[in-house]
Amino acid sequence: FPSETKLKNDITIKGKVKLSSEEIKKLSTTLDVVLLKFVLNADGKVTPLGPQARVKTMLDGNFEFINVKKDLRAGFQLGTRVDGELHSSKIFFMRDGENYIQANIVIPGISSSVEELETIQITIVIESGLGAITITEVLLLRNPIIDKIDTRNRPLIQVLPAGIENFRMMDTKNVNSSKYKLKSNVLEIENVFPSGTTQIIYQYNLPSWFGALEISREFDHSLDKVSVFTPIERLQIKSGDLIFSGEKKLNDTTFLSWKSKESDSNRLIMSVSNVTRTSLQYTIVSLVIILLLFMAVLFFYRTRLSK
């Protein structure tokens, strides 16, 4: 029989692998469940110590760890894989005098409730190119429910400025095989969004004419979630919808930043100038000037001859 000391220092952890929407009645096969341990290192950072124990579930999803050594200064978490994807419980802690802990692993389902997705922030970075500007948009979304939200049948819509060129979707963390369709300037994002926050990044170009252009960008929410950045001492940006909020340093580059004004409007209009002109545009300007001079001289001689 175990000694009294061992009984006092050991703990039992029970749990169940369950779906977010319903209890699992019967699994097709048993699952491996691991017990993970986390501690603070000397620098105060959370450090994983790896699996401390491993058990298999029963076909109803129940599992049990027995004789787990008690550690009141560590955090613990349970994990399992289903269809190659890792699912974890919430982190839990052991308490003095406690001999039993219940912790479940919830497997999220799939929801088509696209309206549940919340836009937290949209960051627009505008940089100068040759005869055009490059716009990078960072879209931060939050899925507040446990289930994943599938937008493949009901795409997430972003209405981009008219006349965009060279659109490209950037590599994005927490995006499962994100696909998109671009119809004129309407972007349709097809993705399965996990619970929590997801960041989507994409870029496109807008051509300028003689170093200037106007941008009109429509959103499905008010402008209070929109921020605009541009590298310092390059482009000039003017907008009645924005308030200058100072300089910020990002990745060793200093940017000018703007926040949107409080407004019920969902359309942001900006004028951008000081864009680098192409040689063709300079050539056209020169030709226009020469043509105007020629017409002026011709007009002068015609007026003189008529006298």
PDB file of C-alpha atoms in Angstrom:
ATOM      1  CA  PHE A   1       0.000   0.000   0.000  1.00  0.00           C
ATOM      2  CA  PRO A   2       1.227   3.539  -0.689  1.00  0.00           C
ATOM      3  CA  SER A   3       2.573   5.398   2.286  1.00  0.00           C
ATOM      4  CA  GLU A   4       0.625   8.200   3.952  1.00  0.00           C
ATOM      5  CA  THR A   5       3.251  10.720   2.716  1.00  0.00           C
ATOM      6  CA  LYS A   6       2.840   9.628  -0.894  1.00  0.00           C
ATOM      7  CA  LEU A   7      -0.940   9.861  -0.696  1.00  0.00           C
ATOM      8  CA  LYS A   8      -0.646  13.378   0.667  1.00  0.00           C
ATOM      9  CA  ASN A   9       1.731  14.501  -2.108  1.00  0.00           C
ATOM     10  CA  ASP A  10       0.002  12.743  -5.030  1.00  0.00           C
ATOM     11  CA  ILE A  11      -2.980  14.040  -6.948  1.00  0.00           C
ATOM     12  CA  THR A  12      -5.477  12.574  -9.446  1.00  0.00           C
ATOM     13  CA  ILE A  13      -6.392  14.441 -12.623  1.00  0.00           C
ATOM     14  CA  LYS A  14      -9.567  13.398 -14.407  1.00  0.00           C
ATOM     15  CA  GLY A  15     -11.124  14.802 -17.526  1.00  0.00           C
ATOM     16  CA  LYS A  16     -13.001  14.262 -20.750  1.00  0.00           C
ATOM     17  CA  VAL A  17     -12.361  15.025 -24.404  1.00  0.00           C
ATOM     18  CA  LYS A  18     -15.600  16.650 -25.546  1.00  0.00           C
ATOM     19  CA  LEU A  19     -16.999  18.581 -28.471  1.00  0.00           C
ATOM     20  CA  SER A  20     -17.965  22.221 -27.968  1.00  0.00           C
ATOM     21  CA  SER A  21     -21.558  21.497 -28.962  1.00  0.00           C
ATOM     22  CA  GLU A  22     -22.178  18.053 -27.478  1.00  0.00           C
ATOM     23  CA  GLU A  23     -20.751  15.244 -25.373  1.00  0.00           C
ATOM     24  CA  ILE A  24     -18.752  12.580 -27.175  1.00  0.00           C
ATOM     25  CA  LYS A  25     -20.735   9.360 -26.932  1.00  0.00           C
ATOM     26  CA  LYS A  26     -18.222   7.146 -28.671  1.00  0.00           C
ATOM     27  CA  LEU A  27     -14.885   7.798 -30.314  1.00  0.00           C
ATOM     28  CA  SER A  28     -13.797   5.835 -33.377  1.00  0.00           C
ATOM     29  CA  THR A  29     -10.514   5.165 -31.561  1.00  0.00           C
ATOM     30  CA  THR A  30      -8.865   6.022 -28.256  1.00  0.00           C
ATOM     31  CA  LEU A  31      -6.826   9.236 -28.044  1.00  0.00           C
ATOM     32  CA  ASP A  32      -3.473   9.953 -26.412  1.00  0.00           C
ATOM     33  CA  VAL A  33      -3.664  12.656 -23.741  1.00  0.00           C
ATOM     34  CA  VAL A  34      -0.466  14.197 -22.361  1.00  0.00           C
ATOM     35  CA  LEU A  35       0.045  16.163 -19.150  1.00  0.00           C
ATOM     36  CA  LEU A  36       2.285  19.210 -19.717  1.00  0.00           C
ATOM     37  CA  LYS A  37       4.062  21.217 -17.031  1.00  0.00           C
ATOM     38  CA  PHE A  38       5.141  24.891 -17.058  1.00  0.00           C
ATOM     39  CA  VAL A  39       7.418  26.719 -14.606  1.00  0.00           C
ATOM     40  CA  LEU A  40       9.013  30.158 -14.293  1.00  0.00           C
ATOM     41  CA  ASN A  41      12.742  30.259 -15.024  1.00  0.00           C
ATOM     42  CA  ALA A  42      15.292  32.549 -13.335  1.00  0.00           C
ATOM     43  CA  ASP A  43      14.371  35.361 -15.765  1.00  0.00           C
ATOM     44  CA  GLY A  44      10.687  35.115 -14.891  1.00  0.00           C
ATOM     45  CA  LYS A  45       9.709  33.588 -18.239  1.00  0.00           C
ATOM     46  CA  VAL A  46       7.279  30.676 -18.543  1.00  0.00           C
ATOM     47  CA  THR A  47       9.221  27.554 -19.558  1.00  0.00           C
ATOM     48  CA  PRO A  48       7.613  24.269 -20.682  1.00  0.00           C
ATOM     49  CA  LEU A  49       9.112  21.137 -19.148  1.00  0.00           C
ATOM     50  CA  GLY A  50       7.500  18.819 -21.660  1.00  0.00           C
ATOM     51  CA  PRO A  51       5.128  15.860 -21.103  1.00  0.00           C
ATOM     52  CA  GLN A  52       4.979  14.618 -17.496  1.00  0.00           C
ATOM     53  CA  ALA A  53       2.657  11.689 -18.162  1.00  0.00           C
ATOM     54  CA  ARG A  54       0.608  10.135 -20.948  1.00  0.00           C
ATOM     55  CA  VAL A  55      -2.654   8.150 -20.876  1.00  0.00           C
ATOM     56  CA  LYS A  56      -5.262   6.967 -23.374  1.00  0.00           C
ATOM     57  CA  THR A  57      -8.896   7.948 -23.307  1.00  0.00           C
ATOM     58  CA  MET A  58     -11.739   5.503 -23.166  1.00  0.00           C
ATOM     59  CA  LEU A  59     -14.084   5.416 -26.156  1.00  0.00           C
ATOM     60  CA  ASP A  60     -16.457   7.805 -24.356  1.00  0.00           C
ATOM     61  CA  GLY A  61     -13.639  10.394 -24.152  1.00  0.00           C
ATOM     62  CA  ASN A  62     -12.923  10.011 -20.419  1.00  0.00           C
ATOM     63  CA  PHE A  63      -9.336   9.803 -19.131  1.00  0.00           C
ATOM     64  CA  GLU A  64      -7.527   9.781 -15.790  1.00  0.00           C
ATOM     65  CA  PHE A  65      -4.017  10.495 -14.499  1.00  0.00           C
ATOM     66  CA  ILE A  66      -3.257   8.946 -11.111  1.00  0.00           C
ATOM     67  CA  ASN A  67      -0.381   9.440  -8.681  1.00  0.00           C
ATOM     68  CA  VAL A  68       0.660  12.771 -10.214  1.00  0.00           C
ATOM     69  CA  LYS A  69       3.336  14.444  -8.067  1.00  0.00           C
ATOM     70  CA  LYS A  70       1.961  17.651  -6.570  1.00  0.00           C
ATOM     71  CA  ASP A  71       3.748  20.912  -7.456  1.00  0.00           C
ATOM     72  CA  LEU A  72       2.118  24.073  -6.159  1.00  0.00           C
ATOM     73  CA  ARG A  73       4.481  26.401  -8.048  1.00  0.00           C
ATOM     74  CA  ALA A  74       3.908  25.015 -11.546  1.00  0.00           C
ATOM     75  CA  GLY A  75       1.140  25.332 -14.122  1.00  0.00           C
ATOM     76  CA  PHE A  76      -0.295  22.309 -15.943  1.00  0.00           C
ATOM     77  CA  GLN A  77      -2.149  21.713 -19.195  1.00  0.00           C
ATOM     78  CA  LEU A  78      -3.650  18.709 -20.972  1.00  0.00           C
ATOM     79  CA  GLY A  79      -3.276  18.158 -24.706  1.00  0.00           C
ATOM     80  CA  THR A  80      -4.380  15.726 -27.410  1.00  0.00           C
ATOM     81  CA  ARG A  81      -4.360  15.517 -31.198  1.00  0.00           C
ATOM     82  CA  VAL A  82      -7.452  14.963 -33.327  1.00  0.00           C
ATOM     83  CA  ASP A  83      -7.004  14.647 -37.116  1.00  0.00           C
ATOM     84  CA  GLY A  84      -3.447  15.936 -36.728  1.00  0.00           C
ATOM     85  CA  GLU A  85      -4.489  19.127 -34.917  1.00  0.00           C
ATOM     86  CA  LEU A  86      -3.431  19.855 -31.342  1.00  0.00           C
ATOM     87  CA  HIS A  87      -6.138  20.701 -28.798  1.00  0.00           C
ATOM     88  CA  SER A  88      -5.449  21.760 -25.226  1.00  0.00           C
ATOM     89  CA  SER A  89      -7.227  22.366 -21.949  1.00  0.00           C
ATOM     90  CA  LYS A  90      -6.965  25.632 -20.051  1.00  0.00           C
ATOM     91  CA  ILE A  91      -3.872  25.944 -17.858  1.00  0.00           C
ATOM     92  CA  PHE A  92      -4.616  24.922 -14.276  1.00  0.00           C
ATOM     93  CA  PHE A  93      -2.766  24.927 -10.948  1.00  0.00           C
ATOM     94  CA  MET A  94      -2.603  22.562  -7.999  1.00  0.00           C
ATOM     95  CA  ARG A  95      -3.635  23.763  -4.554  1.00  0.00           C
ATOM     96  CA  ASP A  96      -2.527  22.759  -1.117  1.00  0.00           C
ATOM     97  CA  GLY A  97      -4.856  20.149   0.369  1.00  0.00           C
ATOM     98  CA  GLU A  98      -6.329  19.278  -3.033  1.00  0.00           C
ATOM     99  CA  ASN A  99      -6.163  15.636  -4.146  1.00  0.00           C
ATOM    100  CA  TYR A 100      -8.413  15.745  -7.221  1.00  0.00           C
ATOM    101  CA  ILE A 101      -8.627  18.023 -10.302  1.00  0.00           C
ATOM    102  CA  GLN A 102     -11.184  17.950 -13.129  1.00  0.00           C
ATOM    103  CA  ALA A 103      -9.939  19.389 -16.450  1.00  0.00           C
ATOM    104  CA  ASN A 104     -11.530  18.840 -19.862  1.00  0.00           C
ATOM    105  CA  ILE A 105     -10.251  19.227 -23.425  1.00  0.00           C
ATOM    106  CA  VAL A 106     -12.843  20.862 -25.676  1.00  0.00           C
ATOM    107  CA  ILE A 107     -12.669  20.114 -29.409  1.00  0.00           C
ATOM    108  CA  PRO A 108     -14.098  23.094 -31.322  1.00  0.00           C
ATOM    109  CA  GLY A 109     -16.755  22.525 -33.938  1.00  0.00           C
ATOM    110  CA  ILE A 110     -17.315  24.432 -37.196  1.00  0.00           C
ATOM    111  CA  SER A 111     -19.667  27.417 -37.372  1.00  0.00           C
ATOM    112  CA  SER A 112     -20.821  29.413 -40.399  1.00  0.00           C
ATOM    113  CA  SER A 113     -21.705  32.464 -38.264  1.00  0.00           C
ATOM    114  CA  VAL A 114     -19.536  34.958 -40.136  1.00  0.00           C
ATOM    115  CA  GLU A 115     -21.329  37.792 -38.338  1.00  0.00           C
ATOM    116  CA  GLU A 116     -19.620  36.680 -35.108  1.00  0.00           C
ATOM    117  CA  LEU A 117     -16.225  37.765 -36.474  1.00  0.00           C
ATOM    118  CA  GLU A 118     -15.226  41.111 -34.987  1.00  0.00           C
ATOM    119  CA  THR A 119     -12.785  43.562 -36.575  1.00  0.00           C
ATOM    120  CA  ILE A 120     -10.472  44.766 -33.801  1.00  0.00           C
ATOM    121  CA  GLN A 121      -8.089  46.934 -35.832  1.00  0.00           C
ATOM    122  CA  ILE A 122      -7.139  47.785 -39.413  1.00  0.00           C
ATOM    123  CA  THR A 123      -3.659  49.233 -39.953  1.00  0.00           C
ATOM    124  CA  ILE A 124      -2.948  50.833 -43.342  1.00  0.00           C
ATOM    125  CA  VAL A 125       0.705  51.418 -44.272  1.00  0.00           C
ATOM    126  CA  ILE A 126       1.271  53.637 -47.326  1.00  0.00           C
ATOM    127  CA  GLU A 127       4.696  53.661 -49.023  1.00  0.00           C
ATOM    128  CA  SER A 128       5.939  55.414 -52.126  1.00  0.00           C
ATOM    129  CA  GLY A 129       6.914  53.564 -55.287  1.00  0.00           C
ATOM    130  CA  LEU A 130       7.766  54.688 -58.807  1.00  0.00           C
ATOM    131  CA  GLY A 131       4.638  56.257 -60.233  1.00  0.00           C
ATOM    132  CA  ALA A 132       2.518  54.427 -57.657  1.00  0.00           C
ATOM    133  CA  ILE A 133       2.079  53.793 -53.960  1.00  0.00           C
ATOM    134  CA  THR A 134       2.166  50.434 -52.201  1.00  0.00           C
ATOM    135  CA  ILE A 135      -0.494  49.874 -49.549  1.00  0.00           C
ATOM    136  CA  THR A 136      -0.160  47.155 -46.913  1.00  0.00           C
ATOM    137  CA  GLU A 137      -3.271  46.423 -44.875  1.00  0.00           C
ATOM    138  CA  VAL A 138      -3.058  44.500 -41.605  1.00  0.00           C
ATOM    139  CA  LEU A 139      -6.488  43.202 -40.643  1.00  0.00           C
ATOM    140  CA  LEU A 140      -6.863  41.972 -37.036  1.00  0.00           C
ATOM    141  CA  LEU A 141      -9.989  39.876 -36.430  1.00  0.00           C
ATOM    142  CA  ARG A 142     -11.368  38.196 -33.324  1.00  0.00           C
ATOM    143  CA  ASN A 143     -13.455  35.053 -33.139  1.00  0.00           C
ATOM    144  CA  PRO A 144     -15.162  35.260 -29.707  1.00  0.00           C
ATOM    145  CA  ILE A 145     -16.698  31.759 -29.745  1.00  0.00           C
ATOM    146  CA  ILE A 146     -15.128  28.337 -29.116  1.00  0.00           C
ATOM    147  CA  ASP A 147     -16.083  26.973 -32.528  1.00  0.00           C
ATOM    148  CA  LYS A 148     -14.067  27.785 -35.637  1.00  0.00           C
ATOM    149  CA  ILE A 149     -15.828  30.142 -38.038  1.00  0.00           C
ATOM    150  CA  ASP A 150     -15.828  28.964 -41.661  1.00  0.00           C
ATOM    151  CA  THR A 151     -16.137  31.733 -44.263  1.00  0.00           C
ATOM    152  CA  ARG A 152     -15.619  29.514 -47.307  1.00  0.00           C
ATOM    153  CA  ASN A 153     -19.325  29.574 -48.180  1.00  0.00           C
ATOM    154  CA  ARG A 154     -19.939  33.112 -46.857  1.00  0.00           C
ATOM    155  CA  PRO A 155     -16.696  35.020 -47.562  1.00  0.00           C
ATOM    156  CA  LEU A 156     -15.468  37.898 -45.449  1.00  0.00           C
ATOM    157  CA  ILE A 157     -15.776  41.062 -47.604  1.00  0.00           C
ATOM    158  CA  GLN A 158     -13.342  43.986 -47.832  1.00  0.00           C
ATOM    159  CA  VAL A 159     -14.116  46.846 -50.261  1.00  0.00           C
ATOM    160  CA  LEU A 160     -10.737  48.170 -51.436  1.00  0.00           C
ATOM    161  CA  PRO A 161     -10.034  51.409 -53.343  1.00  0.00           C
ATOM    162  CA  ALA A 162     -10.949  51.433 -57.022  1.00  0.00           C
ATOM    163  CA  GLY A 163      -8.143  50.910 -59.533  1.00  0.00           C
ATOM    164  CA  ILE A 164      -5.920  48.637 -57.440  1.00  0.00           C
ATOM    165  CA  GLU A 165      -3.112  46.697 -59.146  1.00  0.00           C
ATOM    166  CA  ASN A 166      -0.778  43.794 -58.246  1.00  0.00           C
ATOM    167  CA  PHE A 167      -2.831  42.496 -55.317  1.00  0.00           C
ATOM    168  CA  ARG A 168      -1.108  39.824 -53.214  1.00  0.00           C
ATOM    169  CA  MET A 169      -2.011  38.000 -50.021  1.00  0.00           C
ATOM    170  CA  MET A 170       0.890  37.821 -47.576  1.00  0.00           C
ATOM    171  CA  ASP A 171       1.918  34.831 -45.437  1.00  0.00           C
ATOM    172  CA  THR A 172      -0.210  35.063 -42.331  1.00  0.00           C
ATOM    173  CA  LYS A 173      -0.061  33.375 -38.945  1.00  0.00           C
ATOM    174  CA  ASN A 174      -3.155  31.495 -37.691  1.00  0.00           C
ATOM    175  CA  VAL A 175      -4.714  31.359 -41.148  1.00  0.00           C
ATOM    176  CA  ASN A 176      -5.666  27.918 -42.403  1.00  0.00           C
ATOM    177  CA  SER A 177      -5.112  27.756 -46.165  1.00  0.00           C
ATOM    178  CA  SER A 178      -6.596  31.201 -46.663  1.00  0.00           C
ATOM    179  CA  LYS A 179      -8.007  31.713 -50.148  1.00  0.00           C
ATOM    180  CA  TYR A 180      -9.377  34.832 -51.722  1.00  0.00           C
ATOM    181  CA  LYS A 181     -11.268  36.103 -54.719  1.00  0.00           C
ATOM    182  CA  LEU A 182     -10.796  39.616 -56.057  1.00  0.00           C
ATOM    183  CA  LYS A 183     -13.639  40.966 -58.147  1.00  0.00           C
ATOM    184  CA  SER A 184     -12.654  44.440 -59.344  1.00  0.00           C
ATOM    185  CA  ASN A 185     -11.926  46.079 -55.964  1.00  0.00           C
ATOM    186  CA  VAL A 186     -14.027  43.721 -53.785  1.00  0.00           C
ATOM    187  CA  LEU A 187     -11.921  41.237 -51.826  1.00  0.00           C
ATOM    188  CA  GLU A 188     -13.584  38.006 -50.642  1.00  0.00           C
ATOM    189  CA  ILE A 189     -11.595  36.132 -47.954  1.00  0.00           C
ATOM    190  CA  GLU A 190     -12.299  32.423 -47.542  1.00  0.00           C
ATOM    191  CA  ASN A 191     -10.806  30.961 -44.374  1.00  0.00           C
ATOM    192  CA  VAL A 192     -11.491  28.894 -41.259  1.00  0.00           C
ATOM    193  CA  PHE A 193     -10.900  31.219 -38.288  1.00  0.00           C
ATOM    194  CA  PRO A 194      -9.932  29.596 -34.964  1.00  0.00           C
ATOM    195  CA  SER A 195     -11.130  30.939 -31.636  1.00  0.00           C
ATOM    196  CA  GLY A 196      -9.206  34.056 -30.608  1.00  0.00           C
ATOM    197  CA  THR A 197      -7.430  36.587 -32.819  1.00  0.00           C
ATOM    198  CA  THR A 198      -6.275  36.143 -36.419  1.00  0.00           C
ATOM    199  CA  GLN A 199      -4.140  38.536 -38.441  1.00  0.00           C
ATOM    200  CA  ILE A 200      -4.523  38.815 -42.217  1.00  0.00           C
ATOM    201  CA  ILE A 201      -2.054  40.857 -44.278  1.00  0.00           C
ATOM    202  CA  TYR A 202      -2.308  41.809 -47.942  1.00  0.00           C
ATOM    203  CA  GLN A 203      -0.756  44.363 -50.301  1.00  0.00           C
ATOM    204  CA  TYR A 204      -1.743  46.196 -53.471  1.00  0.00           C
ATOM    205  CA  ASN A 205      -0.580  49.128 -55.595  1.00  0.00           C
ATOM    206  CA  LEU A 206      -2.406  52.277 -56.619  1.00  0.00           C
ATOM    207  CA  PRO A 207      -1.018  54.255 -59.603  1.00  0.00           C
ATOM    208  CA  SER A 208      -0.481  57.992 -59.226  1.00  0.00           C
ATOM    209  CA  TRP A 209      -0.622  60.687 -61.877  1.00  0.00           C
ATOM    210  CA  PHE A 210       2.037  63.392 -61.690  1.00  0.00           C
ATOM    211  CA  GLY A 211       2.899  62.431 -58.109  1.00  0.00           C
ATOM    212  CA  ALA A 212      -0.568  62.602 -56.571  1.00  0.00           C
ATOM    213  CA  LEU A 213      -3.754  60.566 -56.119  1.00  0.00           C
ATOM    214  CA  GLU A 214      -6.858  60.293 -53.983  1.00  0.00           C
ATOM    215  CA  ILE A 215      -7.749  57.130 -52.046  1.00  0.00           C
ATOM    216  CA  SER A 216     -11.301  56.172 -51.112  1.00  0.00           C
ATOM    217  CA  ARG A 217     -11.577  53.090 -48.861  1.00  0.00           C
ATOM    218  CA  GLU A 218     -14.897  51.742 -47.579  1.00  0.00           C
ATOM    219  CA  PHE A 219     -15.316  49.645 -44.399  1.00  0.00           C
ATOM    220  CA  ASP A 220     -18.135  47.628 -42.865  1.00  0.00           C
ATOM    221  CA  HIS A 221     -17.654  49.447 -39.536  1.00  0.00           C
ATOM    222  CA  SER A 222     -16.963  52.970 -38.274  1.00  0.00           C
ATOM    223  CA  LEU A 223     -13.528  54.514 -38.787  1.00  0.00           C
ATOM    224  CA  ASP A 224     -12.488  54.405 -35.109  1.00  0.00           C
ATOM    225  CA  LYS A 225     -10.709  51.077 -35.725  1.00  0.00           C
ATOM    226  CA  VAL A 226      -8.530  52.427 -38.564  1.00  0.00           C
ATOM    227  CA  SER A 227      -4.935  53.677 -38.261  1.00  0.00           C
ATOM    228  CA  VAL A 228      -2.723  55.017 -41.080  1.00  0.00           C
ATOM    229  CA  PHE A 229       1.100  55.014 -41.243  1.00  0.00           C
ATOM    230  CA  THR A 230       3.616  56.299 -43.787  1.00  0.00           C
ATOM    231  CA  PRO A 231       7.441  56.568 -43.624  1.00  0.00           C
ATOM    232  CA  ILE A 232       8.611  60.004 -42.458  1.00  0.00           C
ATOM    233  CA  GLU A 233       9.772  62.684 -44.954  1.00  0.00           C
ATOM    234  CA  ARG A 234       8.395  60.919 -48.013  1.00  0.00           C
ATOM    235  CA  LEU A 235       4.687  61.057 -48.801  1.00  0.00           C
ATOM    236  CA  GLN A 236       2.306  63.837 -47.828  1.00  0.00           C
ATOM    237  CA  ILE A 237      -1.133  62.703 -46.650  1.00  0.00           C
ATOM    238  CA  LYS A 238      -4.159  64.921 -46.098  1.00  0.00           C
ATOM    239  CA  SER A 239      -7.610  63.835 -44.968  1.00  0.00           C
ATOM    240  CA  GLY A 240     -10.539  65.400 -43.202  1.00  0.00           C
ATOM    241  CA  ASP A 241     -11.214  61.994 -41.650  1.00  0.00           C
ATOM    242  CA  LEU A 242      -7.830  61.670 -39.887  1.00  0.00           C
ATOM    243  CA  ILE A 243      -6.027  63.270 -36.932  1.00  0.00           C
ATOM    244  CA  PHE A 244      -2.218  63.287 -36.837  1.00  0.00           C
ATOM    245  CA  SER A 245      -1.014  61.321 -33.804  1.00  0.00           C
ATOM    246  CA  GLY A 246       2.767  61.735 -33.988  1.00  0.00           C
ATOM    247  CA  GLU A 247       5.780  59.670 -34.975  1.00  0.00           C
ATOM    248  CA  LYS A 248       6.241  55.945 -34.298  1.00  0.00           C
ATOM    249  CA  LYS A 249       9.211  53.670 -34.892  1.00  0.00           C
ATOM    250  CA  LEU A 250       8.504  50.263 -36.441  1.00  0.00           C
ATOM    251  CA  ASN A 251      11.287  47.866 -37.508  1.00  0.00           C
ATOM    252  CA  ASP A 252      13.939  50.633 -37.365  1.00  0.00           C
ATOM    253  CA  THR A 253      11.837  52.908 -39.609  1.00  0.00           C
ATOM    254  CA  THR A 254      10.183  56.083 -38.333  1.00  0.00           C
ATOM    255  CA  PHE A 255       6.573  56.491 -39.466  1.00  0.00           C
ATOM    256  CA  LEU A 256       4.074  59.309 -39.303  1.00  0.00           C
ATOM    257  CA  SER A 257       0.812  58.030 -37.857  1.00  0.00           C
ATOM    258  CA  TRP A 258      -2.816  59.092 -38.008  1.00  0.00           C
ATOM    259  CA  LYS A 259      -5.916  58.028 -36.119  1.00  0.00           C
ATOM    260  CA  SER A 260      -9.417  58.395 -37.501  1.00  0.00           C
ATOM    261  CA  LYS A 261     -11.755  61.027 -36.118  1.00  0.00           C
ATOM    262  CA  GLU A 262     -14.864  60.017 -34.225  1.00  0.00           C
ATOM    263  CA  SER A 263     -17.487  59.633 -36.908  1.00  0.00           C
ATOM    264  CA  ASP A 264     -20.424  57.489 -37.967  1.00  0.00           C
ATOM    265  CA  SER A 265     -18.986  57.380 -41.493  1.00  0.00           C
ATOM    266  CA  ASN A 266     -17.506  54.157 -42.846  1.00  0.00           C
ATOM    267  CA  ARG A 267     -15.609  55.751 -45.762  1.00  0.00           C
ATOM    268  CA  LEU A 268     -12.035  57.041 -45.486  1.00  0.00           C
ATOM    269  CA  ILE A 269     -10.883  59.564 -48.112  1.00  0.00           C
ATOM    270  CA  MET A 270      -7.203  60.571 -48.319  1.00  0.00           C
ATOM    271  CA  SER A 271      -5.165  62.738 -50.685  1.00  0.00           C
ATOM    272  CA  VAL A 272      -1.607  61.497 -51.222  1.00  0.00           C
ATOM    273  CA  SER A 273       1.108  63.619 -52.852  1.00  0.00           C
ATOM    274  CA  ASN A 274       4.894  63.670 -53.326  1.00  0.00           C
ATOM    275  CA  VAL A 275       4.846  60.248 -55.014  1.00  0.00           C
ATOM    276  CA  THR A 276       7.957  59.594 -57.109  1.00  0.00           C
ATOM    277  CA  ARG A 277       7.151  60.250 -60.772  1.00  0.00           C
ATOM    278  CA  THR A 278       8.163  57.941 -63.600  1.00  0.00           C
ATOM    279  CA  SER A 279      10.393  59.043 -66.499  1.00  0.00           C
ATOM    280  CA  LEU A 280       7.370  58.724 -68.781  1.00  0.00           C
ATOM    281  CA  GLN A 281       5.446  61.223 -66.661  1.00  0.00           C
ATOM    282  CA  TYR A 282       8.393  63.650 -66.786  1.00  0.00           C
ATOM    283  CA  THR A 283       8.524  63.157 -70.567  1.00  0.00           C
ATOM    284  CA  ILE A 284       4.814  63.909 -70.879  1.00  0.00           C
ATOM    285  CA  VAL A 285       5.221  67.049 -68.758  1.00  0.00           C
ATOM    286  CA  SER A 286       8.104  68.178 -70.975  1.00  0.00           C
ATOM    287  CA  LEU A 287       6.097  67.535 -74.130  1.00  0.00           C
ATOM    288  CA  VAL A 288       3.124  69.451 -72.735  1.00  0.00           C
ATOM    289  CA  ILE A 289       5.378  72.404 -71.876  1.00  0.00           C
ATOM    290  CA  ILE A 290       6.976  72.360 -75.356  1.00  0.00           C
ATOM    291  CA  LEU A 291       3.517  72.168 -76.953  1.00  0.00           C
ATOM    292  CA  LEU A 292       2.284  75.122 -74.894  1.00  0.00           C
ATOM    293  CA  LEU A 293       5.367  77.173 -75.836  1.00  0.00           C
ATOM    294  CA  PHE A 294       4.887  76.292 -79.501  1.00  0.00           C
ATOM    295  CA  MET A 295       1.221  77.335 -79.363  1.00  0.00           C
ATOM    296  CA  ALA A 296       2.173  80.566 -77.599  1.00  0.00           C
ATOM    297  CA  VAL A 297       4.760  81.403 -80.267  1.00  0.00           C
ATOM    298  CA  LEU A 298       2.297  80.501 -83.029  1.00  0.00           C
ATOM    299  CA  PHE A 299      -0.356  82.696 -81.458  1.00  0.00           C
ATOM    300  CA  PHE A 300       2.150  85.555 -81.136  1.00  0.00           C
ATOM    301  CA  TYR A 301       3.131  85.417 -84.838  1.00  0.00           C
ATOM    302  CA  ARG A 302      -0.475  85.102 -86.005  1.00  0.00           C
ATOM    303  CA  THR A 303      -1.442  88.113 -83.930  1.00  0.00           C
ATOM    304  CA  ARG A 304       1.531  90.100 -85.295  1.00  0.00           C
ATOM    305  CA  LEU A 305       0.804  89.143 -88.943  1.00  0.00           C
ATOM    306  CA  SER A 306      -2.824  90.097 -88.613  1.00  0.00           C
ATOM    307  CA  LYS A 307      -1.702  93.625 -87.777  1.00  0.00           C
TER     308      LYS A 307
END
